[in-house]
CSV table of C-alpha atoms and ligand atoms in Angstrom, one decimal:
chain,number,residue,atom,x,y,z
A,202,MET,CA,11.4,-79.4,34.3
A,203,ALA,CA,12.9,-77.0,36.8
A,204,THR,CA,11.7,-76.9,40.4
A,205,GLU,CA,9.7,-73.7,41.2
A,206,LEU,CA,9.8,-72.1,44.6
A,207,LEU,CA,7.2,-69.5,45.6
A,208,ILE,CA,7.9,-67.8,48.9
A,209,CYS,CA,4.9,-66.2,50.6
A,210,LYS,CA,5.1,-63.6,53.4
A,211,ASP,CA,2.8,-65.6,55.7
A,212,GLU,CA,0.5,-68.6,55.9
A,213,ARG,CA,-2.5,-66.6,54.7
A,214,GLU,CA,-0.7,-65.6,51.5
A,215,LEU,CA,0.5,-69.2,51.1
A,216,PHE,CA,-3.1,-70.5,51.2
A,217,GLU,CA,-4.2,-67.8,48.7
A,218,LYS,CA,-1.4,-68.6,46.3
A,219,ALA,CA,-2.0,-72.4,46.7
A,220,ALA,CA,-5.8,-71.9,46.1
A,221,GLN,CA,-5.0,-69.9,42.9
A,222,GLU,CA,-2.6,-72.6,41.7
A,223,PHE,CA,-5.2,-75.3,42.5
A,224,ILE,CA,-7.9,-73.5,40.5
A,225,ALA,CA,-5.7,-72.7,37.6
A,226,ILE,CA,-4.4,-76.3,37.3
A,227,ILE,CA,-7.8,-77.9,37.7
A,228,ALA,CA,-9.6,-75.4,35.4
A,229,LYS,CA,-7.0,-76.1,32.7
A,230,ALA,CA,-7.4,-79.9,33.0
A,231,ILE,CA,-11.2,-79.5,32.8
A,232,SER,CA,-11.0,-77.3,29.7
A,233,GLU,CA,-8.7,-79.8,28.0
A,234,LYS,CA,-10.2,-83.1,29.1
A,235,GLY,CA,-13.6,-82.3,30.6
A,236,ARG,CA,-12.5,-83.5,34.0
A,237,ALA,CA,-9.6,-83.2,36.5
A,238,ALA,CA,-8.1,-85.6,39.0
A,239,VAL,CA,-6.4,-84.4,42.2
A,240,ALA,CA,-4.7,-86.3,44.9
A,241,LEU,CA,-5.2,-84.5,48.2
A,242,SER,CA,-2.6,-84.3,50.9
A,243,GLY,CA,-3.3,-85.2,54.5
A,244,GLY,CA,-1.9,-83.8,57.8
A,245,SER,CA,-2.8,-80.4,59.2
A,246,THR,CA,-1.3,-77.9,56.8
A,247,PRO,CA,-3.8,-78.4,53.9
A,248,ARG,CA,-6.8,-77.6,56.2
A,249,GLY,CA,-6.4,-73.9,55.5
A,250,LEU,CA,-6.2,-74.4,51.8
A,251,TYR,CA,-9.3,-76.6,51.7
A,252,GLU,CA,-11.3,-74.2,53.8
A,253,LEU,CA,-10.3,-71.3,51.5
A,254,LEU,CA,-11.3,-73.3,48.4
A,255,ALA,CA,-14.7,-73.9,49.9
A,256,SER,CA,-15.1,-70.2,50.8
A,257,PRO,CA,-17.2,-67.7,48.8
A,258,ASN,CA,-14.0,-66.2,47.2
A,259,TYR,CA,-13.1,-69.5,45.5
A,260,ARG,CA,-16.0,-72.0,45.5
A,261,ASP,CA,-17.6,-70.7,42.4
A,262,GLN,CA,-14.5,-70.7,40.3
A,263,LEU,CA,-14.7,-74.4,39.4
A,264,ASP,CA,-17.5,-76.7,38.3
A,265,TRP,CA,-16.7,-79.2,41.1
A,266,LYS,CA,-18.8,-82.0,39.5
A,267,ASN,CA,-15.9,-82.3,37.0
A,268,VAL,CA,-13.3,-82.7,39.7
A,269,TYR,CA,-12.4,-86.2,41.0
A,270,PHE,CA,-10.8,-86.5,44.4
A,271,PHE,CA,-8.2,-89.0,45.5
A,272,TRP,CA,-5.7,-89.1,48.4
A,273,GLY,CA,-1.9,-89.2,48.4
A,274,ASP,CA,-2.1,-91.3,51.5
A,275,GLU,CA,-4.3,-92.4,54.4
A,276,ARG,CA,-3.8,-93.6,57.9
A,277,CYS,CA,-5.1,-97.1,58.6
A,278,VAL,CA,-8.2,-95.9,60.5
A,279,PRO,CA,-11.9,-95.7,59.9
A,280,PRO,CA,-13.1,-92.7,57.8
A,281,ASN,CA,-14.7,-91.1,60.9
A,282,HIS,CA,-11.5,-91.3,62.9
A,283,ALA,CA,-9.9,-88.0,64.1
A,284,SER,CA,-6.7,-88.7,62.2
A,285,SER,CA,-8.3,-89.8,59.0
A,286,ASN,CA,-7.1,-87.7,56.0
A,287,TYR,CA,-10.4,-88.4,54.3
A,288,ARG,CA,-12.4,-87.0,57.3
A,289,MET,CA,-10.4,-83.8,57.3
A,290,ALA,CA,-10.8,-83.2,53.6
A,291,TYR,CA,-14.5,-84.2,53.8
A,292,GLU,CA,-15.3,-81.8,56.6
A,293,THR,CA,-13.3,-78.8,55.2
A,294,LEU,CA,-13.7,-79.2,51.4
A,295,LEU,CA,-15.9,-82.0,50.0
A,296,ALA,CA,-19.0,-81.6,52.1
A,297,PRO,CA,-19.1,-77.8,52.0
A,298,LEU,CA,-18.8,-78.0,48.2
A,299,ALA,CA,-21.4,-80.8,48.0
A,300,VAL,CA,-18.9,-82.9,45.8
A,301,PRO,CA,-20.9,-85.8,44.4
A,302,ALA,CA,-20.1,-89.1,46.2
A,303,GLU,CA,-19.1,-90.7,42.8
A,304,ASN,CA,-16.3,-88.1,42.5
A,305,ILE,CA,-14.7,-89.2,45.8
A,306,TYR,CA,-12.2,-92.0,45.7
A,307,ARG,CA,-11.5,-92.7,49.4
A,308,ILE,CA,-8.7,-95.0,50.4
A,309,GLN,CA,-10.3,-97.6,52.7
A,310,GLY,CA,-8.0,-97.2,55.7
A,311,GLU,CA,-10.4,-99.3,57.8
A,312,GLN,CA,-9.6,-102.5,56.0
A,313,GLU,CA,-7.8,-105.0,58.3
A,314,ASP,CA,-6.0,-106.5,55.3
A,315,VAL,CA,-3.7,-103.5,54.4
A,316,ALA,CA,-2.3,-105.3,51.4
A,317,LYS,CA,-5.8,-105.8,50.0
A,318,ALA,CA,-6.7,-102.2,50.8
A,319,ALA,CA,-3.7,-101.0,48.7
A,320,ALA,CA,-4.5,-103.5,45.9
A,321,ASP,CA,-8.2,-102.4,45.9
A,322,TYR,CA,-7.2,-98.7,45.6
A,323,GLU,CA,-4.7,-99.5,42.8
A,324,GLU,CA,-7.6,-101.2,40.9
A,325,ARG,CA,-9.8,-98.2,41.4
A,326,LEU,CA,-7.1,-95.9,40.1
A,327,LYS,CA,-6.7,-98.2,37.1
A,328,SER,CA,-10.4,-98.2,36.4
A,329,PHE,CA,-10.5,-94.4,36.6
A,330,PHE,CA,-7.4,-93.6,34.6
A,331,GLY,CA,-7.7,-96.7,32.3
A,332,HIS,CA,-3.9,-97.1,32.7
A,333,GLN,CA,-1.2,-96.0,35.1
A,334,PRO,CA,-2.5,-93.0,37.1
A,335,ARG,CA,-1.5,-89.6,35.9
A,336,PHE,CA,-3.0,-87.0,38.3
A,337,ASP,CA,-3.5,-83.4,37.1
A,338,LEU,CA,-2.4,-82.3,40.6
A,339,VAL,CA,-0.8,-84.1,43.5
A,340,LEU,CA,-0.8,-82.0,46.7
A,341,LEU,CA,1.9,-82.8,49.2
A,342,GLY,CA,3.2,-81.8,52.6
A,343,ILE,CA,6.5,-82.6,54.2
A,344,GLY,CA,7.2,-84.0,57.7
A,345,GLU,CA,10.1,-82.9,59.9
A,346,ASP,CA,11.9,-86.2,59.0
A,347,GLY,CA,11.6,-85.4,55.3
A,348,HIS,CA,8.7,-87.8,54.6
A,349,THR,CA,5.9,-87.0,52.2
A,350,ALA,CA,2.6,-88.7,51.7
A,351,SER,CA,3.3,-91.8,53.8
A,352,LEU,CA,6.7,-92.4,52.2
A,353,PHE,CA,8.8,-92.2,55.4
A,354,PRO,CA,12.6,-92.6,55.5
A,355,ASP,CA,13.9,-96.2,55.5
A,356,THR,CA,10.5,-97.7,54.7
A,357,ALA,CA,9.8,-100.3,52.1
A,358,ALA,CA,7.4,-98.3,50.0
A,359,LEU,CA,10.2,-96.0,48.9
A,360,GLU,CA,11.6,-98.9,46.8
A,361,GLU,CA,8.3,-99.6,45.0
A,362,GLN,CA,8.8,-98.9,41.3
A,363,GLU,CA,5.9,-100.8,39.7
A,364,ARG,CA,2.7,-100.4,41.8
A,365,SER,CA,0.9,-97.1,42.2
A,366,VAL,CA,-0.3,-97.8,45.8
A,367,ALA,CA,1.5,-99.5,48.7
A,368,ALA,CA,0.8,-100.5,52.3
A,369,ASN,CA,3.8,-99.2,54.1
A,370,HIS,CA,4.8,-100.2,57.7
A,371,VAL,CA,6.2,-97.2,59.5
A,372,GLU,CA,8.3,-98.4,62.4
A,373,LYS,CA,8.6,-95.1,64.1
A,374,LEU,CA,4.9,-94.8,64.2
A,375,SER,CA,4.3,-98.5,64.9
A,376,ALA,CA,1.6,-98.2,62.3
A,377,TRP,CA,0.7,-99.1,58.8
A,378,ARG,CA,-0.1,-96.4,56.2
A,379,LEU,CA,-1.5,-96.6,52.7
A,380,THR,CA,0.3,-94.4,50.2
A,381,LEU,CA,0.8,-93.5,46.6
A,382,THR,CA,4.2,-94.6,45.5
A,383,LEU,CA,6.9,-92.5,43.8
A,384,PRO,CA,6.0,-93.7,40.3
A,385,ALA,CA,2.4,-92.6,40.8
A,386,ILE,CA,3.3,-89.3,42.3
A,387,ASN,CA,6.1,-88.6,39.8
A,388,ALA,CA,3.7,-89.3,36.8
A,389,ALA,CA,1.6,-86.3,37.8
A,390,HIS,CA,1.2,-83.3,35.5
A,391,ASN,CA,1.6,-81.0,38.6
A,392,ILE,CA,3.1,-81.7,42.0
A,393,VAL,CA,2.6,-78.9,44.6
A,394,PHE,CA,4.2,-79.0,48.1
A,395,ILE,CA,2.8,-76.6,50.6
A,396,VAL,CA,5.0,-75.9,53.7
A,397,THR,CA,4.4,-73.5,56.5
A,398,GLY,CA,5.9,-72.6,59.8
A,399,ALA,CA,9.3,-72.3,61.5
A,400,ALA,CA,9.2,-76.0,62.6
A,401,LYS,CA,9.7,-77.0,59.0
A,402,ARG,CA,12.7,-74.7,58.4
A,403,ALA,CA,15.4,-77.2,59.1
A,404,ILE,CA,14.0,-79.9,57.0
A,405,LEU,CA,13.0,-77.6,54.2
A,406,HIS,CA,16.5,-76.3,53.8
A,407,LYS,CA,17.9,-79.8,53.8
A,408,VAL,CA,15.4,-81.0,51.2
A,409,LEU,CA,15.7,-77.9,48.9
A,410,PHE,CA,19.4,-77.2,49.2
A,411,GLY,CA,21.1,-80.2,50.8
A,412,LYS,CA,22.3,-83.5,49.4
A,413,ARG,CA,19.7,-86.0,48.4
A,414,GLU,CA,18.8,-88.2,51.3
A,415,TYR,CA,15.1,-87.7,52.1
A,416,PRO,CA,11.9,-89.1,50.6
A,417,SER,CA,10.6,-85.7,49.6
A,418,GLN,CA,13.7,-85.3,47.4
A,419,LEU,CA,12.7,-88.4,45.4
A,420,VAL,CA,9.6,-86.5,44.2
A,421,LYS,CA,10.7,-85.6,40.7
A,422,PRO,CA,7.9,-85.3,38.1
A,423,THR,CA,8.9,-87.4,35.0
A,424,ALA,CA,7.3,-84.8,32.7
A,425,GLY,CA,5.2,-82.5,34.9
A,426,ARG,CA,5.8,-79.5,37.0
A,427,LEU,CA,7.1,-79.3,40.6
A,428,LEU,CA,6.2,-76.3,42.7
A,429,TRP,CA,7.0,-75.6,46.3
A,430,ILE,CA,4.8,-73.0,48.0
A,431,VAL,CA,6.4,-72.0,51.3
A,432,ASP,CA,5.9,-69.2,53.8
A,433,ARG,CA,8.7,-67.0,55.1
A,434,ALA,CA,8.6,-68.7,58.5
A,435,ALA,CA,9.4,-72.0,56.8
A,436,ILE,CA,12.2,-70.8,54.5
A,437,GLY,CA,13.7,-68.0,56.7
A,438,GLY,CA,15.6,-65.0,55.5
A,439,GLU,CA,14.3,-61.5,55.0
A,440,ASP,CA,11.0,-60.3,53.4
B,214,LIG,C1,-0.1,-87.3,56.4
B,214,LIG,C2,0.5,-86.6,55.2
B,214,LIG,C3,1.9,-86.2,55.5
B,214,LIG,C4,1.9,-84.7,55.9
B,214,LIG,C5,3.2,-84.4,56.6
B,214,LIG,C6,3.0,-82.9,57.0
B,214,LIG,O1,-0.9,-88.3,56.2
B,214,LIG,O2,0.2,-86.9,57.5
B,214,LIG,O3,0.3,-87.1,54.1
B,214,LIG,O4,2.8,-86.5,54.5
B,214,LIG,O5,1.7,-84.0,54.6
B,214,LIG,O6,3.3,-85.2,57.7
B,214,LIG,O7,2.0,-82.9,58.0
B,214,LIG,P1,1.5,-81.5,58.6
B,214,LIG,O8,0.9,-80.7,57.5
B,214,LIG,O9,0.5,-81.8,59.7
B,214,LIG,O10,2.8,-80.8,59.1
């Protein structure tokens, strides 16, 4: 499957296009299977997308009770912590849409035993999917070091080829993270990266056009679709 690249004039258009893609992918999955499973991205970029999806222009385009929410990764913090990916998504998307609690599969970043937290989430994925997870949509961002989810350069989780969830120690952050692994991400029907801003220009060019050396370049759907939605500030060049 070829990699698709959608260049938007600015961040606002990027969130509109990403929201339209989200709705289209999820609506198709619901029409085919009666439900859809999405793994949300963390960080700051997706906030604008989540707020738009919960806005009057989009909120009524899906029957959210058929949408099941997971995360691509989580920091090892409590759910009410300022850096919790769950908290950001809950405040901007899940609470405004009144998503039923049973539709929300939170990664328990508060667990002291990170290996157990990863194993528990793996079990919850297996119980939902009944087999290896195959998300209808995995939303991803990219860090300036080329990481995605919590798959950072030179970290152990990059090598994981069996499990779907890993506890990953990130030396540069002196922190543990919980993350979907490449097999779980690459099994998705649709993988969408959203990248905004001039700060990401250098890494975006390396990842899209350079030799393969960053975790984000290991995201290659085995049978699904890979779409990059970027704004002009991130990709450069003329309008
Ligand atoms: C996280 C994300 C991470 C994020 C990138 C980009 O937990 O931080 O999963 O992979 O997508 O770091 O973050 P920004 O959107 O804040 O630039």
